[in-house]
XYZ file of N, CA, C and O in Angstrom:
740
model
N 119.574 -5.770 86.876
C 118.432 -4.906 86.932
C 118.136 -5.738 85.374
O 118.809 -5.774 84.608
N 117.016 -5.908 85.537
C 115.902 -6.390 83.948
C 115.810 -4.847 83.371
O 115.412 -4.161 84.260
N 115.501 -4.975 82.437
C 115.102 -4.128 81.580
C 113.851 -4.377 80.825
O 113.561 -5.445 80.428
N 113.120 -3.562 80.906
C 111.422 -3.613 80.574
C 111.330 -3.411 79.154
O 111.789 -2.802 78.543
N 111.059 -4.479 78.766
C 110.622 -4.681 77.272
C 109.317 -4.029 76.750
O 108.170 -3.931 77.421
N 108.925 -3.436 75.682
C 107.780 -3.125 75.090
C 106.697 -4.095 74.858
O 106.843 -5.247 74.964
N 105.521 -3.610 75.272
C 104.035 -4.365 75.111
C 103.972 -4.529 73.733
O 104.307 -3.691 72.868
N 103.851 -5.685 73.462
C 103.483 -6.365 71.969
C 102.071 -6.568 72.071
O 101.217 -6.895 72.584
N 101.522 -5.836 70.585
C 100.289 -5.890 70.187
C 99.752 -6.163 69.171
O 100.340 -5.996 68.337
N 98.959 -7.348 69.252
C 98.559 -8.272 67.783
C 97.364 -7.344 67.125
O 96.598 -7.317 67.961
N 97.252 -7.390 66.138
C 96.167 -6.848 65.355
C 96.148 -7.535 63.819
O 97.271 -8.057 63.761
N 95.222 -7.570 63.413
C 94.729 -8.095 61.919
C 95.153 -7.120 60.832
O 94.340 -6.147 60.932
N 96.030 -7.778 59.972
C 96.403 -6.988 58.703
C 97.887 -7.101 58.996
O 98.547 -7.050 59.543
N 98.220 -5.764 57.805
C 99.378 -5.676 57.687
C 99.900 -4.373 58.479
O 99.167 -3.360 58.606
N 101.268 -4.467 58.327
C 101.788 -3.072 59.159
C 101.121 -1.333 58.138
O 101.076 -2.081 57.072
N 100.494 -0.510 59.145
C 99.602 0.441 58.569
C 98.292 -0.177 57.919
O 97.597 1.068 57.437
N 97.618 -1.214 58.494
C 96.054 -1.172 58.673
C 95.492 -0.683 59.604
O 96.024 0.058 60.708
N 94.064 -0.092 59.050
C 93.563 0.697 60.533
C 93.654 0.080 61.978
O 93.526 1.001 62.962
N 93.658 -1.157 61.809
C 94.182 -2.116 63.175
C 95.319 -1.377 63.886
O 95.172 -1.638 64.923
N 96.422 -1.336 62.823
C 97.930 -1.120 63.362
C 97.755 0.365 63.895
O 98.310 1.121 64.477
N 97.227 1.498 63.273
C 96.838 2.879 63.478
C 96.169 2.846 64.897
O 96.170 3.495 65.594
N 94.910 2.041 64.794
C 94.398 2.098 66.190
C 95.193 1.637 67.709
O 95.303 1.910 68.388
N 96.281 0.363 66.917
C 96.929 -0.061 68.044
C 98.277 1.171 68.624
O 98.282 1.068 69.755
N 98.757 2.286 67.423
C 99.504 3.236 67.849
C 98.738 4.187 68.465
O 99.512 4.888 69.525
N 97.790 4.343 68.298
C 96.935 5.455 68.963
C 96.566 5.127 70.490
O 96.665 5.829 71.545
N 96.509 3.452 70.828
C 95.899 3.064 72.322
C 97.009 2.942 72.890
O 97.398 3.311 73.941
N 98.675 2.465 72.413
C 99.723 2.027 72.978
C 100.931 2.557 71.981
O 101.488 1.909 71.276
N 101.254 4.063 71.803
C 102.227 4.069 70.565
C 103.532 3.886 71.006
O 104.355 3.658 69.818
N 104.190 2.868 72.226
C 104.696 2.461 72.375
C 105.326 0.904 72.315
O 106.561 0.324 71.955
N 104.307 0.417 71.921
C 104.038 -0.773 71.872
C 104.521 -1.318 70.649
O 104.603 -0.702 69.351
N 105.014 -2.707 70.352
C 105.265 -3.287 69.338
C 104.473 -4.097 68.577
O 103.769 -4.824 69.273
N 104.322 -3.375 67.308
C 103.269 -4.118 66.284
C 103.438 -5.668 65.980
O 104.748 -6.166 65.734
N 102.402 -6.692 66.204
C 102.676 -7.904 65.836
C 101.320 -8.265 64.607
O 99.933 -8.352 65.198
N 101.374 -7.697 63.442
C 100.573 -8.337 62.513
C 100.228 -9.786 62.439
O 101.284 -10.544 62.309
N 98.541 -9.899 62.194
C 98.457 -11.361 62.208
C 97.526 -11.211 60.917
O 96.781 -10.764 60.331
N 97.505 -12.444 59.935
C 96.617 -12.733 59.215
C 94.919 -12.700 59.449
O 94.316 -11.923 58.260
N 94.631 -13.248 60.703
C 93.525 -13.492 60.822
C 93.124 -13.047 61.819
O 93.755 -12.634 63.257
N 91.668 -12.550 62.502
C 91.600 -12.338 63.894
C 91.596 -13.755 64.665
O 91.957 -13.466 65.725
N 91.615 -14.824 64.515
C 91.994 -15.952 65.310
C 93.390 -15.737 65.484
O 93.667 -16.182 66.640
N 94.121 -15.561 64.407
C 95.314 -15.196 64.613
C 95.615 -14.235 65.729
O 96.664 -14.529 66.568
N 95.444 -13.271 65.700
C 95.309 -12.366 66.804
C 95.477 -12.608 68.005
O 96.057 -12.439 69.197
N 94.453 -13.593 68.284
C 94.354 -14.510 69.798
C 95.305 -15.606 69.871
O 95.820 -15.678 71.199
N 95.107 -16.149 68.977
C 96.477 -17.114 68.850
C 97.740 -16.376 69.493
O 98.722 -16.754 70.185
N 98.232 -15.244 68.699
C 99.227 -14.502 69.264
C 99.273 -14.516 70.872
O 100.292 -14.172 71.197
N 98.429 -13.672 71.073
C 98.199 -13.492 72.624
C 97.999 -14.655 73.274
O 99.087 -14.733 74.379
N 97.816 -15.966 72.973
C 97.549 -17.360 73.982
C 99.245 -17.697 74.002
O 99.579 -18.686 74.914
N 99.685 -17.887 72.613
C 100.966 -18.668 73.030
C 102.159 -17.470 73.222
O 103.187 -17.936 73.003
N 101.919 -16.132 73.880
C 103.284 -15.472 74.230
C 103.448 -14.700 73.203
O 104.633 -13.640 73.471
N 103.217 -14.820 71.872
C 103.957 -13.592 71.142
C 103.436 -12.201 71.069
O 103.851 -11.413 70.463
N 102.259 -12.248 71.800
C 101.379 -10.662 71.765
C 101.438 -10.483 73.166
O 100.604 -11.875 73.907
N 101.385 -9.403 74.260
C 100.995 -8.999 75.180
C 99.240 -8.859 75.071
O 98.215 -8.973 76.254
N 98.895 -8.295 74.406
C 97.143 -7.467 74.081
C 97.235 -7.529 72.754
O 97.986 -7.853 71.625
N 95.765 -7.828 72.517
C 95.212 -7.726 71.137
C 94.452 -6.783 70.884
O 94.038 -6.216 71.801
N 94.308 -6.313 69.665
C 93.290 -5.072 69.136
C 92.233 -5.902 68.204
O 92.786 -6.260 66.906
N 91.240 -5.705 68.501
C 89.874 -6.116 67.651
C 88.945 -5.030 67.542
O 88.358 -4.072 67.938
N 88.537 -4.873 65.628
C 87.804 -3.762 65.675
C 86.239 -4.401 65.960
O 85.919 -5.862 65.582
N 85.324 -3.947 66.631
C 84.091 -4.047 67.435
C 83.169 -3.440 66.297
O 82.093 -4.274 66.189
N 82.945 -2.538 65.985
C 81.806 -1.959 65.046
C 82.309 -0.801 64.104
O 83.504 -0.051 64.598
N 82.140 -0.901 63.478
C 81.962 0.433 62.297
C 81.016 1.204 61.830
O 79.510 0.646 61.675
N 81.217 2.299 61.917
C 79.839 3.207 61.925
C 78.799 2.996 60.599
O 77.914 3.523 60.213
N 79.438 2.479 59.492
C 78.745 2.205 58.203
C 78.190 1.061 58.033
O 77.265 0.665 57.679
N 79.399 0.017 58.462
C 79.173 -1.173 58.036
C 78.732 -1.771 59.381
O 78.349 -3.390 59.312
N 78.318 -1.564 60.527
C 78.012 -2.232 61.840
C 79.170 -3.209 62.372
O 79.949 -2.769 62.523
N 78.158 -3.791 63.253
C 79.081 -4.949 64.096
C 79.666 -5.801 63.311
O 79.501 -6.273 62.395
N 81.357 -6.152 63.688
C 81.863 -7.151 63.206
C 81.186 -7.989 64.086
O 82.316 -8.337 64.880
N 80.828 -9.124 63.806
C 80.257 -10.137 64.260
C 80.996 -11.305 64.248
O 81.300 -11.926 65.700
N 82.504 -11.738 63.603
C 83.673 -12.460 63.797
C 84.409 -11.900 65.099
O 84.218 -12.959 65.441
N 84.392 -10.669 65.214
C 85.203 -10.231 66.757
C 84.162 -10.575 67.839
O 84.569 -10.541 68.604
N 82.990 -10.389 67.704
C 81.843 -11.023 68.992
C 81.666 -12.104 69.150
O 81.982 -12.881 70.307
N 82.193 -13.170 68.306
C 82.179 -14.488 68.334
C 83.254 -14.563 69.137
O 83.396 -15.521 70.069
N 84.269 -14.293 68.731
C 85.611 -14.703 69.295
C 85.565 -14.308 70.826
O 86.194 -14.690 71.867
N 85.039 -13.051 70.795
C 85.035 -12.470 72.392
C 84.056 -13.455 73.317
O 84.558 -13.708 74.681
N 83.114 -14.083 72.758
C 82.156 -15.187 73.140
C 83.102 -16.704 73.740
O 83.115 -17.158 74.700
N 83.804 -16.807 72.830
C 84.776 -18.056 73.059
C 85.937 -18.110 73.762
O 86.737 -19.002 73.989
N 86.468 -16.966 73.898
C 87.716 -16.425 74.665
C 87.249 -15.903 75.902
O 86.402 -14.857 75.694
N 88.372 -16.265 77.035
C 87.824 -15.415 78.353
C 88.942 -14.337 78.508
O 90.076 -14.555 78.688
N 88.212 -13.100 77.958
C 89.498 -11.848 77.407
C 88.616 -10.889 78.753
O 87.765 -10.740 78.720
N 89.873 -9.883 78.903
C 89.085 -8.917 79.253
C 89.761 -7.550 78.635
O 90.473 -7.496 77.919
N 88.417 -6.586 78.506
C 88.700 -5.251 77.424
C 89.307 -4.682 78.862
O 88.985 -3.928 79.632
N 90.604 -3.916 78.024
C 91.545 -3.020 78.647
C 91.571 -1.651 78.436
O 91.351 -0.934 79.149
N 90.946 -1.410 76.968
C 90.754 -0.268 76.460
C 89.410 -0.314 75.502
O 89.607 -1.325 74.576
N 89.413 0.906 74.918
C 88.440 1.028 73.682
C 89.208 2.526 72.997
O 89.619 3.289 73.474
N 89.422 2.059 71.335
C 90.225 3.367 71.152
C 88.844 3.404 69.583
O 88.027 2.366 68.646
N 88.830 4.477 69.439
C 87.870 4.780 67.974
C 89.000 5.451 67.204
O 89.505 6.569 67.453
N 89.013 5.184 66.032
C 89.511 5.558 64.553
C 88.769 6.164 63.802
O 87.700 5.274 63.500
N 88.839 6.905 63.276
C 88.048 7.972 62.069
C 88.650 7.103 60.926
O 90.236 7.376 60.625
N 88.216 6.971 59.949
C 88.783 5.790 59.041
C 88.513 6.684 57.646
O 87.711 7.150 57.028
N 89.464 7.011 57.570
C 90.054 8.079 56.326
C 90.772 7.363 55.287
O 92.104 7.252 55.688
N 90.065 7.623 53.697
C 91.187 6.763 53.080
C 91.387 7.905 52.168
O 91.645 8.936 52.213
N 92.617 7.144 51.460
C 93.726 7.777 51.145
C 93.745 7.093 49.816
O 94.523 6.166 49.673
N 93.893 7.755 48.769
C 94.517 7.576 47.180
C 96.074 7.490 47.294
O 96.476 8.702 47.322
N 96.674 6.485 46.810
C 97.919 6.509 46.941
C 98.773 5.789 45.909
O 97.945 4.836 45.533
N 99.934 6.419 45.496
C 100.541 5.707 44.355
C 101.730 5.674 44.558
O 102.529 6.506 45.555
N 102.753 5.051 43.703
C 104.141 5.382 43.856
C 104.841 7.051 43.416
O 103.957 7.270 42.740
N 105.556 6.975 44.154
C 105.890 8.764 44.064
C 106.312 8.757 42.393
O 106.920 8.288 41.810
N 105.627 10.079 41.906
C 105.897 10.172 40.646
C 104.699 10.022 39.510
O 104.201 10.641 38.569
N 103.790 9.052 39.850
C 102.837 8.852 39.489
C 101.727 10.036 39.329
O 101.232 10.845 40.313
N 100.672 10.225 38.252
C 99.998 11.549 37.964
C 98.401 10.648 38.248
O 98.388 9.623 37.912
N 97.980 11.810 39.122
C 96.522 11.149 39.334
C 95.615 10.526 37.923
O 94.891 9.784 37.986
N 95.893 11.382 36.644
C 95.314 11.456 35.377
C 95.643 10.472 34.515
O 95.110 9.587 33.616
N 97.095 9.706 35.144
C 97.169 8.431 34.301
C 96.737 6.852 34.763
O 96.975 5.956 34.559
N 96.068 6.794 36.181
C 95.407 5.690 36.439
C 94.210 5.861 35.986
O 93.174 6.172 35.130
N 94.296 4.086 36.129
C 93.162 3.294 35.587
C 92.586 2.343 36.318
O 91.539 2.439 36.364
N 93.183 1.946 37.703
C 92.609 0.883 38.518
C 93.082 1.231 39.958
O 94.262 2.032 40.129
N 92.692 0.941 40.851
C 92.762 1.123 41.993
C 92.421 0.149 42.914
O 91.235 -0.701 43.253
N 93.674 -0.834 43.730
C 93.204 -1.701 44.691
C 93.298 -1.577 46.409
O 93.535 -0.500 46.630
N 92.270 -2.282 46.494
C 92.219 -2.202 48.381
C 91.337 -3.640 48.524
O 90.662 -4.265 47.825
N 90.975 -3.108 49.594
C 90.075 -4.423 50.358
C 88.822 -3.837 49.836
O 88.448 -2.723 49.791
N 87.983 -4.907 49.654
C 86.744 -4.785 49.214
C 85.792 -3.764 50.111
O 84.751 -2.989 49.516
N 85.904 -3.937 51.504
C 85.205 -2.831 52.221
C 85.485 -1.545 51.802
O 84.564 -0.460 51.758
N 86.836 -1.091 51.562
C 87.486 0.374 51.564
C 86.795 0.530 50.131
O 86.369 1.717 49.874
N 86.973 -0.187 49.459
C 86.630 0.146 47.436
C 84.988 0.664 47.545
O 84.500 1.441 46.875
N 84.258 -0.180 48.740
C 82.901 -0.354 48.842
C 82.567 1.219 49.010
O 81.888 2.298 48.680
N 83.566 1.523 50.043
C 82.929 2.765 50.888
C 83.723 4.085 50.017
O 83.363 5.275 50.454
N 84.346 4.183 49.005
C 84.893 4.824 47.909
C 83.767 4.875 46.748
O 84.510 5.464 45.702
N 83.200 3.991 46.366
C 82.368 3.622 45.403
C 82.296 4.984 44.246
O 82.128 4.757 43.084
N 81.524 5.972 44.780
C 81.281 7.061 44.268
C 82.373 7.933 43.711
O 82.525 8.451 42.583
N 83.584 7.707 44.453
C 84.581 8.604 43.719
C 85.368 7.682 42.936
O 85.731 8.690 42.019
N 85.479 7.013 42.617
C 85.935 6.143 41.719
C 85.261 5.843 40.458
O 85.774 6.042 39.572
N 83.957 5.812 40.957
C 83.158 5.980 39.862
C 83.204 8.074 38.996
O 83.528 7.516 37.682
N 83.496 8.786 39.630
C 83.871 10.186 39.188
C 85.031 9.745 38.735
O 84.979 10.676 37.663
N 86.213 9.643 39.115
C 87.190 8.877 38.424
C 87.459 8.276 37.251
O 88.598 8.282 36.489
N 86.367 7.536 37.318
C 86.588 5.937 36.117
C 87.549 5.535 36.119
O 88.370 5.399 35.425
N 87.628 4.651 37.416
C 88.863 4.522 38.101
C 88.287 2.698 38.102
O 87.371 2.663 38.802
N 88.789 1.841 38.059
C 88.357 0.356 38.196
C 88.777 -0.128 39.305
O 89.894 -0.364 39.889
N 88.060 -0.855 40.250
C 88.139 -1.042 41.498
C 88.360 -2.506 41.470
O 88.049 -3.357 41.112
N 90.059 -2.745 42.144
C 89.964 -3.996 41.904
C 90.318 -5.043 43.502
O 91.289 -4.122 44.113
N 89.646 -5.501 44.073
C 89.878 -6.175 45.262
C 91.049 -6.677 45.898
O 91.752 -7.568 44.821
N 91.900 -6.570 46.760
C 92.721 -7.274 47.382
C 92.336 -7.456 48.894
O 91.449 -6.805 49.619
N 93.085 -8.550 49.378
C 93.005 -9.071 50.407
C 93.116 -8.088 51.714
O 92.570 -8.309 53.218
N 93.868 -6.566 51.935
C 93.488 -5.537 52.688
C 94.048 -4.341 52.172
O 94.678 -4.385 51.350
N 93.877 -3.517 53.132
C 94.138 -2.401 52.785
C 95.437 -1.801 52.512
O 96.159 -1.527 51.821
N 96.347 -1.830 54.003
C 97.894 -1.932 53.726
C 98.448 -3.250 52.985
O 99.795 -2.826 52.973
N 97.996 -3.952 52.849
C 98.885 -5.385 51.950
C 98.617 -4.925 50.606
O 99.770 -5.008 49.865
N 97.755 -4.213 50.671
C 97.965 -3.581 48.712
C 99.050 -2.414 48.883
O 99.197 -2.375 47.450
N 99.369 -1.629 49.760
C 100.004 -0.590 49.686
C 101.352 -1.066 49.525
O 102.208 -0.387 48.705
N 101.349 -2.120 50.646
C 102.764 -2.848 50.641
C 103.027 -3.449 49.230
O 104.119 -3.235 48.643
N 102.492 -4.233 48.539
C 102.390 -4.622 47.563
C 102.788 -3.769 46.249
O 103.405 -4.430 45.019
N 101.894 -2.345 45.755
C 102.356 -1.675 44.981
C 103.558 -1.123 45.251
O 104.442 -0.591 44.164
N 104.084 -0.824 46.725
C 105.360 -0.159 47.225
C 106.612 -1.531 46.502
O 107.611 -1.107 45.608
N 106.402 -2.698 46.582
C 107.315 -3.779 45.727
C 107.293 -4.066 44.664
O 108.384 -3.947 43.956
N 105.967 -3.481 43.765
C 105.794 -3.736 42.403
C 105.061 -2.867 42.227
O 104.233 -2.882 41.785
N 105.928 -1.467 42.051
C 104.827 -0.565 41.104
C 104.205 -0.454 39.723
O 105.010 -1.505 38.982
N 103.042 -0.073 39.790
C 102.556 -0.514 38.428
C 101.936 0.879 38.060
O 101.737 2.080 38.510
N 102.515 1.503 36.954
C 102.287 3.302 36.756
C 100.550 3.383 36.279
O 100.446 4.974 36.747
N 99.882 2.511 36.023
C 98.437 2.955 35.612
C 97.454 2.288 37.173
O 96.585 2.341 37.184
N 98.319 2.309 38.321
C 97.640 1.667 39.647
C 97.824 2.542 40.908
O 99.070 2.917 41.199
N 96.613 2.505 41.531
C 96.838 3.280 43.287
C 96.294 2.110 44.043
O 95.692 1.040 43.790
N 96.483 2.374 45.046
C 95.350 2.144 46.288
C 94.687 2.775 47.202
O 95.151 3.973 46.987
N 93.935 2.471 48.068
C 93.202 3.442 49.280
C 93.616 2.498 50.310
O 93.699 1.248 50.625
N 94.120 3.145 51.106
C 94.752 2.986 52.439
C 94.821 4.144 53.435
O 94.584 5.257 53.303
N 95.239 3.642 54.302
C 95.650 4.697 55.332
C 96.812 5.948 55.137
O 97.642 5.219 54.496
N 96.592 6.871 55.724
C 98.255 7.725 55.846
C 99.366 6.805 56.170
O 100.353 6.973 55.904
N 99.018 5.982 57.788
C 100.466 5.254 57.970
C 100.732 4.578 57.075
O 102.100 4.663 56.756
N 99.959 3.687 56.227
C 100.748 2.765 55.134
C 101.135 3.473 54.385
O 102.052 2.885 53.549
N 100.814 4.751 53.829
C 101.540 5.207 52.457
C 102.923 6.034 53.154
O 104.119 5.756 52.693
N 103.313 6.148 54.788
C 104.008 6.775 55.281
C 105.049 5.316 55.412
O 106.548 5.568 54.585
N 104.327 4.251 55.947
C 105.622 3.083 56.268
C 105.667 2.764 54.576
O 107.099 2.005 54.626
N 105.193 2.501 53.684
C 105.632 2.413 52.289
C 106.187 3.253 51.149
O 106.752 2.623 49.913
N 106.513 4.554 51.955
C 106.759 5.090 50.697
C 105.817 5.463 49.046
O 106.573 6.126 48.633
N 104.678 5.774 49.611
C 103.830 5.855 48.588
C 103.270 7.346 48.901
O 103.612 7.741 49.832
N 103.498 7.868 47.820
C 102.656 9.115 47.387
C 101.095 9.325 47.723
O 100.356 9.042 46.702
N 100.725 9.683 48.333
C 99.133 10.310 48.652
C 98.738 11.605 47.476
O 99.195 12.676 47.517
N 97.975 10.843 46.744
C 97.717 11.931 45.778
C 95.895 12.528 45.657
O 96.196 13.649 45.710
N 95.581 12.024 46.851
C 93.962 12.853 47.133
C 94.024 11.865 48.671
O 93.792 10.590 48.836
N 93.536 12.858 49.476
C 93.220 12.432 50.801
C 91.453 12.871 51.322
O 90.981 13.211 50.395
N 90.839 11.580 52.144
C 89.895 11.975 52.221
C 88.632 11.246 51.004
O 87.584 12.014 50.848
N 89.106 10.357 50.626
C 88.295 9.771 48.993
C 86.936 9.386 49.379
O 86.418 8.455 48.670
N 86.768 9.066 50.473
C 85.248 7.780 51.321
C 84.521 8.688 50.720
O 84.308 10.096 50.663
N 83.478 8.182 50.346
C 82.302 8.675 50.153
C 81.284 9.528 51.154
O 80.757 10.533 50.951
N 81.494 8.801 52.289
C 80.604 9.952 53.597
C 81.997 9.909 54.616
O 82.622 8.593 54.834
N 81.787 11.056 55.289
C 82.817 11.384 56.033
C 82.786 10.676 57.294
O 83.679 10.528 58.377
N 81.556 10.287 57.949
C 81.022 9.803 59.121
C 81.517 8.396 59.096
O 80.419 7.324 59.426
N 82.915 7.929 58.962
C 83.016 6.474 58.930
C 84.220 6.535 60.011
O 85.351 6.765 60.092
N 83.607 5.810 61.301
C 84.539 5.450 62.436
C 84.544 3.997 62.586
O 83.482 3.435 62.657
N 85.897 3.407 63.115
C 85.467 2.074 63.701
C 86.057 2.287 65.374
O 86.590 3.026 65.383
N 85.567 1.319 65.991
C 85.452 0.951 67.448
C 86.442 -0.131 67.882
O 85.966 -1.052 66.979
N 87.620 -0.163 68.392
C 87.967 -1.088 68.982
C 88.110 -1.301 69.994
O 87.996 -0.552 71.070
N 88.066 -2.559 70.531
C 88.778 -2.827 72.011
C 90.424 -3.744 71.890
O 90.580 -4.528 70.876
N 90.980 -3.059 72.954
C 92.165 -3.514 73.470
C 91.941 -4.833 74.423
O 91.523 -4.234 75.451
N 92.116 -5.690 73.960
C 92.309 -7.141 74.979
C 93.289 -7.663 75.337
O 94.200 -7.568 75.089
N 93.192 -8.608 76.603
C 94.024 -9.034 77.288
C 93.359 -9.941 78.385
O 92.222 -10.348 78.258
N 94.542 -11.150 78.400
C 94.521 -12.357 79.340
C 93.876 -11.783 80.612
O 93.093 -12.599 81.508
N 94.273 -10.705 81.323
C 94.327 -10.455 82.789
C 93.896 -9.161 83.010
O 93.846 -8.358 82.162
N 93.424 -9.028 84.097
C 92.598 -7.326 84.483
C 93.742 -6.887 84.606
O 95.404 -6.927 84.759
């Protein structure tokens, strides 16, 4: 008797990224396969490291994800499912950090832009980082007393960070639509 292995799903970003959140929503039992780029997501599926791929297709604030559409045109893939994730940004820091002590906030440039008014009200310097969840992981590994990050609640949970404030995005209508892609029907 053979034992069934869990489906592996590739996504762009670190564990705790919004694409990881979409993966969990689509396939809670799937094994996450984090990838650096959208190209790497599809390579992981093509070379057998992943069974499915998760790609963001459009965001209600930023519009279409053009690189994802280009990849869909270049590859013979099947849309297996669609997932919509409410993007809820959270301000998080190392446990014990006081919000009043903060001076800097790191995150992906898109997330920082979506929280621009919030950061201005709190007089916090926005520091661009390659990834929302990557900024959370890096802060957890190297805590900085005057620094926080903006990322998902999943990232806070995975990296042991404390959410200081939830819903710090300037506009509440922030949703991203993802496709779960496969090589076969």
